[in-house]
Short mmCIF file of N, CA and C in Angstrom, two decimals:
data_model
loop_
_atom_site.label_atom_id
_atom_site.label_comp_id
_atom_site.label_asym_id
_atom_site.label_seq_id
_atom_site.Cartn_x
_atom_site.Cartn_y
_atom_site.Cartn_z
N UNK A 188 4.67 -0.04 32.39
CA UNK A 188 4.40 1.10 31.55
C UNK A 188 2.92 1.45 31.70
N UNK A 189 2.36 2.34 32.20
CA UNK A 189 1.22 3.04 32.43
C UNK A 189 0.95 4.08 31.18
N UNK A 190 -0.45 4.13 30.96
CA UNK A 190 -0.41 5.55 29.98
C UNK A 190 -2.50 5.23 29.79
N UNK A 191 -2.73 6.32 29.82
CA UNK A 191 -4.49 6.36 29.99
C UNK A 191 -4.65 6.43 27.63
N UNK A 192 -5.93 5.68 27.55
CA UNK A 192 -5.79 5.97 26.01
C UNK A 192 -6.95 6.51 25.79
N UNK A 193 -6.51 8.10 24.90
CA UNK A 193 -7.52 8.80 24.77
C UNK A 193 -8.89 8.38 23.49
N UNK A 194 -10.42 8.93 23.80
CA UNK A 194 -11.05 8.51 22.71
C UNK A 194 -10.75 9.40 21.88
N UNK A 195 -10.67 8.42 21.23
CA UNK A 195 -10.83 9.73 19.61
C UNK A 195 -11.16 8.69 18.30
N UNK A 196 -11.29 9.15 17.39
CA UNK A 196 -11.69 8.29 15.79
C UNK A 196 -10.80 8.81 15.25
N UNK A 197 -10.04 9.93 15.46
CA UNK A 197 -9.66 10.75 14.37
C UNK A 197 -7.81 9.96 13.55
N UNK A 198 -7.76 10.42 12.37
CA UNK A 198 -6.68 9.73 11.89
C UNK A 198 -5.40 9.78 12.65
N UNK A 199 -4.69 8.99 12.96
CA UNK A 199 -3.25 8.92 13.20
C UNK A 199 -2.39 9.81 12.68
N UNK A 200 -1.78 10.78 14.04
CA UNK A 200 -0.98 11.41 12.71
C UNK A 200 -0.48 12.56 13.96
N UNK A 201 1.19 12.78 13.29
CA UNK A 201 2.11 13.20 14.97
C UNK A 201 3.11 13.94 14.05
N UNK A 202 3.25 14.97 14.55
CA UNK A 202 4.26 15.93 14.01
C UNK A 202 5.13 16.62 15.11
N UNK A 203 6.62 16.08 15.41
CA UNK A 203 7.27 16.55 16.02
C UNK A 203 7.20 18.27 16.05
N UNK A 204 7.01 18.72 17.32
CA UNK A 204 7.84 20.63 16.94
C UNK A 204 8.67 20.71 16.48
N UNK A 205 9.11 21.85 15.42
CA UNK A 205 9.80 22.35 14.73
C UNK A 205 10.31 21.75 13.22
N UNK A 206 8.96 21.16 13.25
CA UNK A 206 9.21 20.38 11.62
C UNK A 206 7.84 20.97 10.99
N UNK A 207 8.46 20.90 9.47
CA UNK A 207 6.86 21.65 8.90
C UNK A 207 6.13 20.51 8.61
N UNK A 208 4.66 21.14 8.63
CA UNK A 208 3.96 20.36 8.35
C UNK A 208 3.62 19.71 6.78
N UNK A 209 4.60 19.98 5.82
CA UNK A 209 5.24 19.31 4.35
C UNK A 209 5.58 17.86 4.70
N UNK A 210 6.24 18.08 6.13
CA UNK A 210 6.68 16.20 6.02
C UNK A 210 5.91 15.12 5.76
N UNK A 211 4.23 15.81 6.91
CA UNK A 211 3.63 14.36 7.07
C UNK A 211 2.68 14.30 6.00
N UNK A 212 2.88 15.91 4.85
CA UNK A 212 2.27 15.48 3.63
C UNK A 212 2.99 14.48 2.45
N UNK A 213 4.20 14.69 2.48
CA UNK A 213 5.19 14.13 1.82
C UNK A 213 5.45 12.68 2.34
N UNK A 214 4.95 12.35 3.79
CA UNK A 214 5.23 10.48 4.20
C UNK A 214 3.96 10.20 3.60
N UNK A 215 3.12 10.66 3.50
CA UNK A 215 1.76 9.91 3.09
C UNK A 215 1.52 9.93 1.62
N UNK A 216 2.35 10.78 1.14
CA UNK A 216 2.43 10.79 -0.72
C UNK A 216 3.49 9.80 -0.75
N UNK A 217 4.16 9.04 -0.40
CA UNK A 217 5.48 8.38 -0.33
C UNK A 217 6.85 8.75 -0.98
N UNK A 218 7.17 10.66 -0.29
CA UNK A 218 8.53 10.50 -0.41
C UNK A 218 9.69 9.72 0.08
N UNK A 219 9.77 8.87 1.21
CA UNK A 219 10.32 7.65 1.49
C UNK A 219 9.35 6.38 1.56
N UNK A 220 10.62 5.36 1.29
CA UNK A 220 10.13 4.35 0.84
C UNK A 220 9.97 3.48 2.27
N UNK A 221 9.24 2.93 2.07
CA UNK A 221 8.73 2.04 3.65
C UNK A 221 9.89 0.80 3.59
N UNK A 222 10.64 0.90 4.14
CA UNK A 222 12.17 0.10 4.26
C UNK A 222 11.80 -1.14 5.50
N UNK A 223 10.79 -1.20 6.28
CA UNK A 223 10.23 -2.33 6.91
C UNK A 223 9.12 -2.84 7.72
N UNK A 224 8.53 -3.29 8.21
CA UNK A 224 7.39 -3.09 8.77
C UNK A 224 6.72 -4.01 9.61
N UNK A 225 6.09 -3.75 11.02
CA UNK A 225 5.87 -4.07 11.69
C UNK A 225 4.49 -4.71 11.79
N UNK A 226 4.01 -5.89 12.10
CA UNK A 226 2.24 -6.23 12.40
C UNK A 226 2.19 -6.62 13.38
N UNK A 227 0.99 -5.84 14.25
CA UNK A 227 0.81 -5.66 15.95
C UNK A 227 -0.39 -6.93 15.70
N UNK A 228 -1.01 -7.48 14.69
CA UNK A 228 -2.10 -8.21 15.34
C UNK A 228 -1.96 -9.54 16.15
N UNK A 229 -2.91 -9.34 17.13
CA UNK A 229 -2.62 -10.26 17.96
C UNK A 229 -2.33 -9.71 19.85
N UNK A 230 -1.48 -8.92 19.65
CA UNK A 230 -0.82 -8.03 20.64
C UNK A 230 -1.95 -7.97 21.35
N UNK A 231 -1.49 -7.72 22.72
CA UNK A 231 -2.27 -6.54 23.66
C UNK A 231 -1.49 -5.52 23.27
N UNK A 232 -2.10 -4.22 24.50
CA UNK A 232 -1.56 -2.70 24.60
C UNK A 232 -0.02 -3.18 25.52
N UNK A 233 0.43 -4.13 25.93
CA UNK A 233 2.20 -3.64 26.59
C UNK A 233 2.60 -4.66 25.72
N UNK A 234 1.89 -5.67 25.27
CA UNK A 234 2.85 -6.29 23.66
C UNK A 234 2.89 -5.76 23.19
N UNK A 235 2.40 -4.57 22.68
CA UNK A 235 2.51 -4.05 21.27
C UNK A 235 3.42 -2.60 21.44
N UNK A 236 3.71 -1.98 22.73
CA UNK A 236 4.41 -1.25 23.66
C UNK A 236 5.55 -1.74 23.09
N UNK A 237 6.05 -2.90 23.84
CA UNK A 237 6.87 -3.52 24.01
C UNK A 237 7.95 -3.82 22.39
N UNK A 238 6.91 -3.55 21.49
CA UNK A 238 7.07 -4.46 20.35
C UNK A 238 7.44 -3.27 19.58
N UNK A 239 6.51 -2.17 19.41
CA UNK A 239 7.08 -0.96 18.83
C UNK A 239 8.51 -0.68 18.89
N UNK A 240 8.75 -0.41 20.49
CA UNK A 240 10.13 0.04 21.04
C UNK A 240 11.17 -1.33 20.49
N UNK A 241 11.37 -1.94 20.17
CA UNK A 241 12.43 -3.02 19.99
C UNK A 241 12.19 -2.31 18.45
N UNK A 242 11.37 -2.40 17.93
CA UNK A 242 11.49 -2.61 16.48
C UNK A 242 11.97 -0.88 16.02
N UNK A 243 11.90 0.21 16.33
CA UNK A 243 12.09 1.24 16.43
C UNK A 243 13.58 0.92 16.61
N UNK A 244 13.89 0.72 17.48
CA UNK A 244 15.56 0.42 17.98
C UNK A 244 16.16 -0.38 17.16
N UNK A 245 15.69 -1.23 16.55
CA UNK A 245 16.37 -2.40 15.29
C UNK A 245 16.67 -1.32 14.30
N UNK A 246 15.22 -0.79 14.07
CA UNK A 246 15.03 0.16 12.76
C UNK A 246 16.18 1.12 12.61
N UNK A 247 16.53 1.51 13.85
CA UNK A 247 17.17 3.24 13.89
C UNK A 247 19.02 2.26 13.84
N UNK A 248 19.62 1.11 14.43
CA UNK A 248 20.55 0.99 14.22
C UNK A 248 20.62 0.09 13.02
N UNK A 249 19.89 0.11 11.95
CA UNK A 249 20.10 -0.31 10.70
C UNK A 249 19.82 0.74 9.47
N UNK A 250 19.97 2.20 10.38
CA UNK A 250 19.82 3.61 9.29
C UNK A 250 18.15 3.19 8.73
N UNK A 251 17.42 3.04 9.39
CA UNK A 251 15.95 2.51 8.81
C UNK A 251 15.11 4.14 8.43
N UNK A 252 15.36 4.48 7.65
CA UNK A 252 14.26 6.32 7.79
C UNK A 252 11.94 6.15 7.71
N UNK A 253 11.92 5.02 7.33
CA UNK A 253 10.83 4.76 6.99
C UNK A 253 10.48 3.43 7.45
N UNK A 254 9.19 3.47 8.50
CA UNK A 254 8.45 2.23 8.76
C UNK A 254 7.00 1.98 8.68
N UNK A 255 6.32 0.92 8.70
CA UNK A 255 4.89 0.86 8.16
C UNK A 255 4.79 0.12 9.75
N UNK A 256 3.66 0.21 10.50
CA UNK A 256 3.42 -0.54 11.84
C UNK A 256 1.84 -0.45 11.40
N UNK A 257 1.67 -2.00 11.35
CA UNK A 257 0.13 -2.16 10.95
C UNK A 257 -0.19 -2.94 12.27
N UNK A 258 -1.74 -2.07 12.28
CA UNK A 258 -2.28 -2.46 13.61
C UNK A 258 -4.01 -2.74 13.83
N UNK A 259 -4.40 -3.07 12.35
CA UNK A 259 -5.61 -3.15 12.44
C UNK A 259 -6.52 -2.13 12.64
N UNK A 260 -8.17 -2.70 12.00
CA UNK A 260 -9.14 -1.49 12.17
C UNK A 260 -10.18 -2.11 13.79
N UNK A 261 -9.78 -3.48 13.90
CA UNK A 261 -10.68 -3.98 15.28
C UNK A 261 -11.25 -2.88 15.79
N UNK A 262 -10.75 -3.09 17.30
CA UNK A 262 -11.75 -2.14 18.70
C UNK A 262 -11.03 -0.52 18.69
N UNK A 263 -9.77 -0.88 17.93
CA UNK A 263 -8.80 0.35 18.18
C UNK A 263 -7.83 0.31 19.20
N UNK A 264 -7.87 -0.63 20.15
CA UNK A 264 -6.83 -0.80 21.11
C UNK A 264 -5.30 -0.18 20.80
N UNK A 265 -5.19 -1.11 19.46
CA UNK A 265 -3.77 -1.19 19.13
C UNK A 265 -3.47 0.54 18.66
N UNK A 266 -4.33 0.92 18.08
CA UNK A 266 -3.97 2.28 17.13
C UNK A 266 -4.32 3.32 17.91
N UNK A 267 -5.07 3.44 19.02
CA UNK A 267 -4.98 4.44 20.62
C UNK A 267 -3.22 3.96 21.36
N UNK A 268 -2.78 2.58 21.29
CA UNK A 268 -1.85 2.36 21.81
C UNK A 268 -0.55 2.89 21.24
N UNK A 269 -0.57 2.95 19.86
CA UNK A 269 0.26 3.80 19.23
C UNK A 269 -0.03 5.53 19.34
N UNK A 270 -1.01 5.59 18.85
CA UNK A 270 -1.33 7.49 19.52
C UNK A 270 -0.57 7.29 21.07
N UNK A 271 -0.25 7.10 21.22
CA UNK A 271 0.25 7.23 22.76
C UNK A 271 1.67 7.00 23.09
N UNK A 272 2.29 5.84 22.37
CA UNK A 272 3.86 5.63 22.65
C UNK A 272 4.12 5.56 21.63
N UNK A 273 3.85 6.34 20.34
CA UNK A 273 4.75 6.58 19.18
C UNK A 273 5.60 8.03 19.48
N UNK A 274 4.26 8.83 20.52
CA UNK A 274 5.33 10.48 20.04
C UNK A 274 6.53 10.19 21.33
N UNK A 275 6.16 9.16 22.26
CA UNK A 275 7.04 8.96 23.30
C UNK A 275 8.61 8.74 22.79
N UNK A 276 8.45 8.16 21.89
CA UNK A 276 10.26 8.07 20.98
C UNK A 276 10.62 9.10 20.45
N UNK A 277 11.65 9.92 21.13
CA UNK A 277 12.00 11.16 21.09
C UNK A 277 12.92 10.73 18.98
N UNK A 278 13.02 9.41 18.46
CA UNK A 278 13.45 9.15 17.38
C UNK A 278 12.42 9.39 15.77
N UNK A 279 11.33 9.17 16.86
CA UNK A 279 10.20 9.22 15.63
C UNK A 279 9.46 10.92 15.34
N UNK A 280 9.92 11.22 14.25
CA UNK A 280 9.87 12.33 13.63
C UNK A 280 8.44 12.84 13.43
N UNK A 281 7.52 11.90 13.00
CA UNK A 281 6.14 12.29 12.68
C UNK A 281 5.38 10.55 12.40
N UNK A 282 4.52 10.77 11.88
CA UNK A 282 3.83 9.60 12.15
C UNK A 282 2.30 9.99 11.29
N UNK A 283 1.57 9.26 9.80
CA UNK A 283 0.56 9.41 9.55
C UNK A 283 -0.44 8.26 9.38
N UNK A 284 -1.23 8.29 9.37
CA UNK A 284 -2.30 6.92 9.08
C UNK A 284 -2.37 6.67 7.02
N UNK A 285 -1.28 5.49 7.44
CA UNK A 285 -1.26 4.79 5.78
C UNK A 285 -2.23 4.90 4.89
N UNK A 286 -1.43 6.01 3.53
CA UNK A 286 -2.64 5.80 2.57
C UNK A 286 -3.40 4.01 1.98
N UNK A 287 -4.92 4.15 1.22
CA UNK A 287 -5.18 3.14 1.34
C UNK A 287 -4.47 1.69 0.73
N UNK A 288 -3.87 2.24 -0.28
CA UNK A 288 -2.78 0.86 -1.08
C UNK A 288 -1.78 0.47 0.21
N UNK A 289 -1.63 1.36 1.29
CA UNK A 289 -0.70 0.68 2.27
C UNK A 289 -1.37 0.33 3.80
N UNK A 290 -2.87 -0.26 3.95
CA UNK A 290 -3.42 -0.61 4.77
C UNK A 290 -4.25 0.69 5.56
N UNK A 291 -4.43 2.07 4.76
CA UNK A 291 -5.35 3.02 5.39
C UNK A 291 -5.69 2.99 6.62
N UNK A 292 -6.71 3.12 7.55
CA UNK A 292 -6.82 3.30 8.72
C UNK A 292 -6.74 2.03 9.56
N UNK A 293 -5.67 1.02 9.20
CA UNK A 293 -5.26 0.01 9.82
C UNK A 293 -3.97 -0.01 9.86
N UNK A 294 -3.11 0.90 9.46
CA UNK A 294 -1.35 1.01 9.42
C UNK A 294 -1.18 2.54 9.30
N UNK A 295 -0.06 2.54 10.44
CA UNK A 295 0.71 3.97 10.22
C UNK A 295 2.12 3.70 9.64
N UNK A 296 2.80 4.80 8.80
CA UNK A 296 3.84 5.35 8.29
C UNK A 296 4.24 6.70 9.41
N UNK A 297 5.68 5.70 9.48
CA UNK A 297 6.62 6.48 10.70
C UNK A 297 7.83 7.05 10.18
N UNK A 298 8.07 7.67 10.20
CA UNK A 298 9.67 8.63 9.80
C UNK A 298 10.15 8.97 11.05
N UNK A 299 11.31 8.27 11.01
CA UNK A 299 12.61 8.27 11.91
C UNK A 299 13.90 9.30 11.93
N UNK A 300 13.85 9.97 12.45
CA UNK A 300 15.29 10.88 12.38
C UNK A 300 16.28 9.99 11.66
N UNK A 301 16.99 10.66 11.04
CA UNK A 301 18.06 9.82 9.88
C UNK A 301 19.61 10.02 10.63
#
């Protein structure tokens, strides 16, 4: 799996086309409830590749609509690695950087097509 990771600081946060932008105000106010959740620390960038996609796939055949994938504030590895193969899952709906009671700019909140 190849993929270049762009710089940026800026918050996490992915909005499929043709969805309004209400959703990824409404995942970050917590209209769904975070039903399970993932921790990348530790990972490299194709562990944590690797690790997303399984857990995404667990998530989606257990009707999962809501996930938390915490990935630390370190170097950023992990959270450029997600900017990058989260919008790749044609399953994951949008994607914001966790308000602070749910790990703030160290965890994203993912909404899954239902």
């Amino acid at each position: 799996m190849a993929w270049s990771l762009p710089e940026s600081g800026e918050p996490l946060k992915f909005l499929r086309p043709g969805h309004s932008p209400d959703l990824l105000k409404k995942l970050r106010r917590g209209q769904w409830r975070v039903q399970d959740e993932l921790d990348l620390h530790g990972f490299n960038r194709l562990e944590a590749a690797r690790a997303v996609a399984d857990f995404l796939n667990d998530a989606l055949s257990q009707e999962i609509r809501c996930v938390r994938i915490v990935h630390g504030k370190g170097l950023g590895v992990l959270r450029e690695t997600l900017r990058a193969v989260l919008p790749a899952h044609a399953e994951v709906l949008g994607f914001v950087e966790a308000p602070p009671a749910q790990g703030g700019a160290g965890a994203v909140l993912v909404l899954l097509r239902s």
